[in-house]
Short mmCIF file of C-alpha atoms and ligand atoms in Angstrom, two decimals:
data_model
loop_
_atom_site.label_atom_id
_atom_site.label_comp_id
_atom_site.label_asym_id
_atom_site.label_seq_id
_atom_site.Cartn_x
_atom_site.Cartn_y
_atom_site.Cartn_z
CA UNK A 84 62.43 217.10 130.80
CA UNK A 85 62.28 213.77 132.38
CA UNK A 86 60.18 211.98 130.14
CA UNK A 87 59.37 209.91 126.72
CA UNK A 88 59.97 210.65 123.53
CA UNK A 89 58.41 209.05 120.31
CA UNK A 90 61.24 208.81 118.16
CA UNK A 91 60.26 208.24 114.30
CA UNK A 92 63.34 206.29 112.28
CA UNK A 93 63.25 207.79 108.88
CA UNK A 94 66.17 206.11 107.79
CA UNK A 95 65.39 203.15 104.97
CA UNK A 96 62.65 205.74 103.91
CA UNK A 97 64.86 209.23 103.84
CA UNK A 98 68.02 207.51 104.46
CA UNK A 99 67.94 205.78 101.37
CA UNK A 100 66.09 207.50 99.12
CA UNK A 101 69.29 209.62 97.84
CA UNK A 102 71.60 206.79 97.53
CA UNK A 103 73.37 206.86 94.39
CA UNK A 104 73.45 202.90 93.81
CA UNK A 105 70.51 201.05 94.45
CA UNK A 106 70.53 199.54 97.38
CA UNK A 107 69.41 195.52 98.01
CA UNK A 108 66.47 194.46 98.64
CA UNK A 109 67.71 192.47 101.00
CA UNK A 110 69.96 194.64 102.65
CA UNK A 111 66.75 197.31 103.51
CA UNK A 112 64.90 194.57 104.63
CA UNK A 113 67.67 193.77 107.21
CA UNK A 114 68.20 197.39 108.04
CA UNK A 115 64.75 197.34 108.68
CA UNK A 116 64.41 194.42 111.34
CA UNK A 117 67.55 195.35 112.79
CA UNK A 118 66.26 198.92 113.52
CA UNK A 119 63.01 197.20 114.98
CA UNK A 120 65.50 195.29 117.20
CA UNK A 121 67.06 198.01 118.58
CA UNK A 122 63.84 199.10 120.06
CA UNK A 123 62.57 201.73 117.36
CA UNK A 124 59.00 201.36 117.56
CA UNK A 125 58.24 203.44 114.25
CA UNK A 126 59.86 203.40 111.49
CA UNK A 127 59.43 204.44 107.75
CA UNK A 128 60.45 201.98 105.69
CA UNK A 129 58.98 202.42 102.44
CA UNK A 130 57.77 205.13 100.09
CA UNK A 131 55.60 204.24 97.16
CA UNK A 132 56.34 207.03 94.61
CA UNK A 133 57.02 207.32 91.02
CA UNK A 134 59.75 205.23 90.32
CA UNK A 135 60.48 207.34 87.52
CA UNK A 136 61.82 210.52 89.42
CA UNK A 137 63.14 207.47 92.76
CA UNK A 138 64.06 204.55 91.48
CA UNK A 139 65.83 203.86 94.77
CA UNK A 140 62.16 203.25 96.30
CA UNK A 141 60.93 201.31 93.74
CA UNK A 142 61.14 198.09 95.99
CA UNK A 143 58.64 199.17 98.36
CA UNK A 144 56.24 196.16 98.37
CA UNK A 145 59.01 193.59 98.26
CA UNK A 146 60.23 195.57 101.37
CA UNK A 147 57.13 195.45 103.65
CA UNK A 148 56.10 192.02 102.85
CA UNK A 149 59.27 190.95 103.20
CA UNK A 150 60.01 192.14 107.30
CA UNK A 151 59.35 189.88 109.56
CA UNK A 152 57.05 192.08 111.56
CA UNK A 153 57.36 192.36 115.35
CA UNK A 154 53.46 193.36 116.69
CA UNK A 155 54.57 196.42 118.83
CA UNK A 156 56.23 198.00 115.56
CA UNK A 157 54.38 200.76 112.84
CA UNK A 158 55.98 199.89 109.59
CA UNK A 159 55.03 203.37 107.90
CA UNK A 160 55.26 204.55 103.97
CA UNK A 161 54.92 207.73 101.95
CA UNK A 162 51.87 207.83 99.50
CA UNK A 163 51.90 211.12 97.45
CA UNK A 164 48.40 210.02 95.76
CA UNK A 165 45.87 207.46 95.68
CA UNK A 166 48.15 205.60 93.43
CA UNK A 167 50.80 205.51 96.47
CA UNK A 168 47.75 204.99 99.12
CA UNK A 169 46.50 201.63 97.17
CA UNK A 170 50.24 200.53 96.69
CA UNK A 171 50.58 201.12 101.06
CA UNK A 172 47.75 199.32 101.37
CA UNK A 173 48.34 196.19 99.50
CA UNK A 174 51.99 195.95 100.85
CA UNK A 175 50.24 196.34 104.33
CA UNK A 176 51.97 199.29 105.96
CA UNK A 177 50.36 200.04 109.14
CA UNK A 178 50.68 204.05 108.84
CA UNK A 179 51.14 206.20 105.30
CA UNK A 180 52.48 210.11 105.43
CA UNK A 181 51.50 212.72 102.50
CA UNK A 182 53.86 215.33 102.20
CA UNK A 183 53.76 218.82 100.76
CA UNK A 184 55.65 222.08 101.86
CA UNK A 185 55.91 225.40 103.12
CA UNK A 186 56.99 227.03 99.73
CA UNK A 187 55.86 226.64 96.47
CA UNK A 188 59.09 226.15 94.51
CA UNK A 189 60.19 223.03 96.63
CA UNK A 190 56.53 221.51 96.18
CA UNK A 191 56.70 222.01 92.55
CA UNK A 192 59.97 220.73 91.95
CA UNK A 193 58.85 217.99 94.64
CA UNK A 194 55.82 216.67 93.72
CA UNK A 195 55.05 218.37 90.81
CA UNK A 196 51.90 221.01 91.93
CA UNK A 197 51.20 223.99 93.76
CA UNK A 198 50.93 223.41 97.65
CA UNK A 199 46.73 223.92 97.06
CA UNK A 200 46.40 221.57 94.50
CA UNK A 201 48.86 218.92 97.15
CA UNK A 202 45.79 219.48 99.67
CA UNK A 203 43.20 218.75 97.19
CA UNK A 204 44.99 215.60 96.30
CA UNK A 205 45.39 214.22 100.19
CA UNK A 206 41.66 214.80 100.79
CA UNK A 207 40.46 211.99 98.89
CA UNK A 208 43.36 209.82 99.95
CA UNK A 209 42.45 210.73 103.74
CA UNK A 210 39.01 209.72 103.56
CA UNK A 211 40.16 206.18 101.87
CA UNK A 212 42.52 205.61 104.58
CA UNK A 213 40.11 206.66 107.14
CA UNK A 214 38.22 203.84 106.08
CA UNK A 215 40.60 201.58 106.26
CA UNK A 216 41.28 203.18 109.75
CA UNK A 217 44.85 204.02 108.74
CA UNK A 218 46.54 206.17 110.43
CA UNK A 219 47.89 209.28 108.40
CA UNK A 220 50.52 211.47 109.02
CA UNK A 221 51.72 215.04 107.26
CA UNK A 222 54.88 216.26 106.23
CA UNK A 223 55.42 220.22 105.71
CA UNK A 224 58.99 220.64 104.09
CA UNK A 225 61.23 223.82 104.27
CA UNK A 226 60.14 225.19 107.22
CA UNK A 227 62.95 226.91 107.91
CA UNK A 228 63.99 227.65 104.43
CA UNK A 229 63.86 226.63 100.64
CA UNK A 230 66.48 225.83 98.11
CA UNK A 231 64.43 227.30 95.61
CA UNK A 232 62.99 230.58 96.99
CA UNK A 233 64.96 231.08 100.25
CA UNK A 234 63.09 232.81 103.11
CA UNK A 235 60.47 231.03 104.58
CA UNK A 236 57.50 233.06 107.26
CA UNK A 237 56.61 231.07 110.39
CA UNK A 238 52.93 231.81 109.30
CA UNK A 239 53.48 230.29 105.90
CA UNK A 240 54.49 227.16 107.65
CA UNK A 241 51.48 227.44 110.36
CA UNK A 242 49.10 227.79 107.56
CA UNK A 243 50.22 224.48 105.49
CA UNK A 244 50.58 222.40 108.91
CA UNK A 245 47.14 223.65 109.88
CA UNK A 246 45.54 223.10 106.44
CA UNK A 247 46.81 219.21 106.93
CA UNK A 248 45.90 218.90 110.67
CA UNK A 249 42.23 220.11 109.20
CA UNK A 250 42.12 217.55 106.61
CA UNK A 251 42.90 214.54 109.36
CA UNK A 252 46.37 214.48 109.19
CA UNK A 253 47.12 212.83 113.21
CA UNK A 254 50.69 214.19 113.28
CA UNK A 255 51.96 216.84 111.40
CA UNK A 256 56.10 216.53 110.68
CA UNK A 257 57.78 219.65 110.19
CA UNK A 258 60.79 219.19 108.09
CA UNK A 259 63.82 221.50 107.70
CA UNK A 260 64.66 219.99 104.26
CA UNK A 261 68.12 222.05 103.71
CA UNK A 262 68.94 221.88 107.23
CA UNK A 263 69.74 225.44 107.13
CA UNK A 264 67.88 226.94 110.36
CA UNK A 265 69.19 227.99 114.29
CA UNK A 266 67.37 227.65 117.38
CA UNK A 267 65.48 230.93 117.37
CA UNK A 268 63.90 230.58 113.92
CA UNK A 269 62.97 227.00 114.89
CA UNK A 270 61.23 228.42 118.37
CA UNK A 271 59.77 231.28 116.15
CA UNK A 272 58.40 228.65 113.10
CA UNK A 273 56.76 226.20 116.48
CA UNK A 274 55.42 228.52 118.18
CA UNK A 275 53.12 230.05 115.28
CA UNK A 276 52.17 226.42 113.99
CA UNK A 277 51.77 225.61 117.76
CA UNK A 278 48.53 228.12 117.74
CA UNK A 279 47.02 225.98 114.66
CA UNK A 280 47.76 222.25 115.79
CA UNK A 281 48.62 220.90 119.57
CA UNK A 282 52.45 220.19 120.11
CA UNK A 283 51.53 216.87 120.95
CA UNK A 284 50.65 216.25 117.41
CA UNK A 285 54.08 217.83 115.82
CA UNK A 286 56.87 216.02 115.19
CA UNK A 287 60.61 217.83 114.16
CA UNK A 288 62.09 216.22 111.17
CA UNK A 289 66.07 217.98 110.96
CA UNK A 290 68.03 217.61 108.32
CA UNK A 291 72.09 218.29 109.39
CA UNK A 292 73.46 220.00 106.54
CA UNK A 293 74.50 223.40 109.07
CA UNK A 294 75.24 221.32 111.53
CA UNK A 295 72.61 222.91 113.69
CA UNK A 296 69.95 220.05 114.09
CA UNK A 297 70.96 218.46 117.32
CA UNK A 298 70.62 222.58 118.90
CA UNK A 299 67.51 222.76 116.97
CA UNK A 300 65.96 219.41 118.36
CA UNK A 301 67.23 221.15 122.09
CA UNK A 302 65.89 224.14 121.72
CA UNK A 303 62.35 222.48 120.89
CA UNK A 304 62.52 219.73 123.32
CA UNK A 305 62.69 222.85 125.76
CA UNK A 306 59.35 224.13 124.06
CA UNK A 307 57.22 220.94 124.60
CA UNK A 308 58.33 218.88 121.44
CA UNK A 309 58.44 215.09 122.12
CA UNK A 310 58.49 213.56 118.73
CA UNK A 311 61.42 213.87 116.39
CA UNK A 312 62.52 211.85 112.88
CA UNK A 313 65.57 211.17 112.89
CA UNK A 314 68.14 208.32 110.52
CA UNK A 315 70.66 205.76 111.16
CA UNK A 316 73.74 206.59 110.49
CA UNK A 317 72.68 210.04 109.66
CA UNK A 318 71.42 208.81 106.51
CA UNK A 319 69.72 210.57 103.98
CA UNK A 320 68.60 213.84 101.66
CA UNK A 321 66.02 214.57 99.04
CA UNK A 322 66.94 214.25 96.03
CA UNK A 323 65.02 217.69 95.09
CA UNK A 324 66.71 219.55 97.86
CA UNK A 325 70.27 220.27 96.34
CA UNK A 326 73.30 220.05 98.33
CA UNK A 327 71.09 219.03 101.58
CA UNK A 328 72.80 216.61 103.66
CA UNK A 329 71.55 213.49 105.93
CA UNK A 330 69.38 213.82 108.64
CA UNK A 331 69.93 214.06 112.20
CA UNK A 332 71.81 210.72 113.09
CA UNK A 333 69.69 208.65 115.44
CA UNK A 334 72.34 207.28 117.55
CA UNK A 335 73.13 210.69 118.40
CA UNK A 336 69.65 211.90 119.24
CA UNK A 337 69.39 209.10 121.49
CA UNK A 338 72.43 209.98 123.42
CA UNK A 339 71.67 213.77 123.50
CA UNK A 340 67.86 212.49 125.11
CA UNK A 341 69.79 209.62 127.63
CA UNK A 342 71.82 212.69 128.28
CA UNK A 343 68.53 214.61 129.46
CA UNK A 344 67.21 211.89 131.19
CA UNK A 345 64.57 211.28 128.76
CA UNK A 346 63.16 208.49 127.65
CA UNK A 347 63.17 206.58 124.35
CA UNK A 348 63.29 202.46 124.57
CA UNK A 349 66.26 202.29 122.08
CA UNK A 350 69.54 200.55 122.83
CA UNK A 351 72.07 202.62 121.73
CA UNK A 352 74.96 199.87 121.48
CA UNK A 353 72.88 198.33 119.27
CA UNK A 354 72.03 201.30 117.21
CA UNK A 355 75.31 202.08 116.62
CA UNK A 356 76.29 198.11 115.73
CA UNK A 357 73.30 199.02 113.33
CA UNK A 358 74.44 202.16 112.09
CA UNK A 359 78.09 201.03 111.56
CA UNK A 360 77.04 198.18 109.53
CA UNK A 361 74.57 199.88 107.09
CA UNK A 362 77.31 202.79 106.87
CA UNK A 363 79.60 199.59 105.97
CA UNK A 364 76.79 198.38 103.26
CA UNK A 365 76.70 201.16 101.10
CA UNK A 366 80.09 202.15 101.81
CA UNK A 367 79.52 205.15 102.83
CA UNK A 368 80.52 207.50 106.13
CA UNK A 369 79.18 207.10 109.37
CA UNK A 370 77.28 210.36 109.34
CA UNK A 371 76.88 209.56 113.00
CA UNK A 372 79.51 211.32 115.55
CA UNK A 373 78.32 209.17 118.18
CA UNK A 374 78.63 206.07 116.19
CA UNK A 375 82.29 207.49 115.18
CA UNK A 376 82.90 207.54 119.33
CA UNK A 377 81.27 204.59 120.85
CA UNK A 378 83.79 202.31 122.18
CA UNK A 379 84.13 199.08 119.88
P1 HMG B 169 53.65 213.67 88.19
O1 HMG B 169 54.74 213.55 88.16
O2 HMG B 169 53.63 215.17 88.63
O3 HMG B 169 52.78 213.13 87.37
O4 HMG B 169 53.43 212.70 89.64
P2 HMG B 169 51.76 212.11 86.94
O5 HMG B 169 50.78 212.01 89.01
O6 HMG B 169 51.10 212.15 86.17
O7 HMG B 169 52.41 210.44 87.27
C1 HMG B 169 53.33 210.33 86.25
C2 HMG B 169 53.98 208.90 85.86
O8 HMG B 169 54.12 208.49 87.70
C3 HMG B 169 52.44 207.70 86.22
O9 HMG B 169 53.29 206.92 85.38
C4 HMG B 169 52.09 207.57 86.75
O10 HMG B 169 51.97 206.26 86.93
C5 HMG B 169 53.34 207.50 88.29
P3 HMG B 169 53.66 206.91 83.73
O11 HMG B 169 52.37 206.92 83.02
O12 HMG B 169 54.98 208.00 83.17
O13 HMG B 169 54.29 205.40 83.56
N1 HMG B 169 52.95 207.47 89.39
C6 HMG B 169 52.99 206.67 90.15
N2 HMG B 169 54.34 205.04 90.16
C7 HMG B 169 53.96 204.72 91.35
N3 HMG B 169 53.23 205.11 92.80
C8 HMG B 169 52.80 206.59 92.81
C9 HMG B 169 52.43 207.11 91.54
N4 HMG B 169 51.98 208.34 91.21
C10 HMG B 169 52.32 208.69 90.04
N5 HMG B 169 52.19 206.80 93.88
C11 HMG B 169 54.31 211.91 91.91
C12 HMG B 169 53.15 213.29 90.79
C13 HMG B 169 54.23 212.92 93.53
C14 HMG B 169 53.82 210.88 91.78
C15 HMG B 169 55.68 212.59 91.55
O14 HMG B 169 56.15 213.51 91.38
C16 HMG B 169 56.36 211.68 92.39
O15 HMG B 169 56.73 210.33 92.69
N6 HMG B 169 57.61 212.59 93.25
C17 HMG B 169 58.50 212.26 94.04
C18 HMG B 169 58.91 212.90 95.07
C19 HMG B 169 59.75 212.30 96.61
O16 HMG B 169 59.69 211.02 96.65
N7 HMG B 169 60.62 213.47 97.20
C20 HMG B 169 60.89 212.79 98.26
C21 HMG B 169 60.36 212.47 98.93
S1 HMG B 169 59.87 213.99 99.76
C22 HMG B 169 61.51 213.94 101.47
O17 HMG B 169 62.21 213.69 101.23
C23 HMG B 169 60.52 215.55 102.37
C24 HMG B 169 60.69 214.86 103.85
O18 HMG B 169 61.90 213.87 104.14
C25 HMG B 169 60.75 216.26 104.47
C26 HMG B 169 61.44 217.36 104.87
O19 HMG B 169 62.93 216.67 104.48
O20 HMG B 169 61.02 218.23 104.52
C27 HMG B 169 59.35 214.17 103.71
MG1 MG B 170 63.65 214.21 104.55
#
C-alpha cells in the first residue's frame, strides 16, 4: 500500500462542536492555522447550522474570515440547507458539506427531517453550489449503527450514498457516528457502497468510542479507501449521538500511515504539538495515543 492518502481534518468542526464551554474564536483561528502549518491540506473549519442547536459553531463567519489562508489548503464548512450555503459563500468557504444519515431516527434527531426530505433540501443547494463552482461533500452518518434504532444494513447506506452522489456530491464520507463498528462489518458496508459510488470518491469517518477506528481504517485501506477523516487529539463527537466519543485522532492515523509507507504530507512532530496545545487550551485529556507517547 505504497501510495498517497488524503486526510480531511475535521477537528475545528466535529472536534469542537461538542465542547461544553464556548471556545474563543481566536483559539479556533489559531487551531486552523496550526493545522495548516502541519501540512494538512483539507480542513473542515466551520459549520453553518442553527446556532440555537449548536451554539459552539455560531462564529463560523469570524473563523473563516479570520484565518490567514494558505493557498494550497481547502477550508470547508458544513451546510445543512440553503441558509447555510449562503453563509458559507459569504464567509468564503472553499468547499461545503451536506449531511444526512443512513437511519431515519438519527436523521430526525440531527436535522429534524426524514432522509428523503434531507435529500430534497440538498438538491437546490447543490445546484446553487455548482453555479459558484463550489465542490460539495456529502456525509452519511450512522453507517455501522444508530444510537436510536440500532443495526443499519449496508444496503441502506449504499442507497443514501448513491442518492448523494447522484445529486452531485463529489465525495461521500461514510460516518460511524457512534464508533461501534468492527472491521468485517465496515468491509461489508464498503462492499455495498462501492457498487454505487466509485471508491476514489469515498471517504471514511470513524468515531473511536469502542477503540475500533484504526482497525477499521486499516481494513478499509486494504480495500482501497484513500480518503480518511480524523480529528487532532481525537477531539469530537456529535451532540445527537449520546455517549459517542471523538473522532479517530489525526496523529494516530498519520503514525499508522507512516508505518505503512503511505504518504500524507503531514509533519507528525508539529501535529503532536498542535494536539497537545489544543488539549491544553480546552482543559481536555489528549485523545491521541501517539500524542501521549511522542517524545517531548
Ligand atoms: P429546524 O430546526 O428543522 O428548523 O432546522 P428551521 O429550518 O425551520 O429553522 C429553525 C431556526 O434555525 C430558524 O431560526 C432558522 O432561521 C434557523 P428562528 O426563526 O427559530 O430564529 N436556521 C439557521 N440558522 C443558521 N444557519 C442555518 C440555519 N438553518 C436554519 N443554516 C437545521 C434544521 C438542520 C438547520 C437544524 O436542525 C440544525 O442546525 N441542526 C444542527 C445539526 C448539527 O449541526 N449536527 C452536528 C453536525 S453532523 C455530525 O456531526 C455528523 C458528522 O460528523 C458525520 C458523522 O460523524 O456521522 C458530519
Ligand atoms: Mg462526526
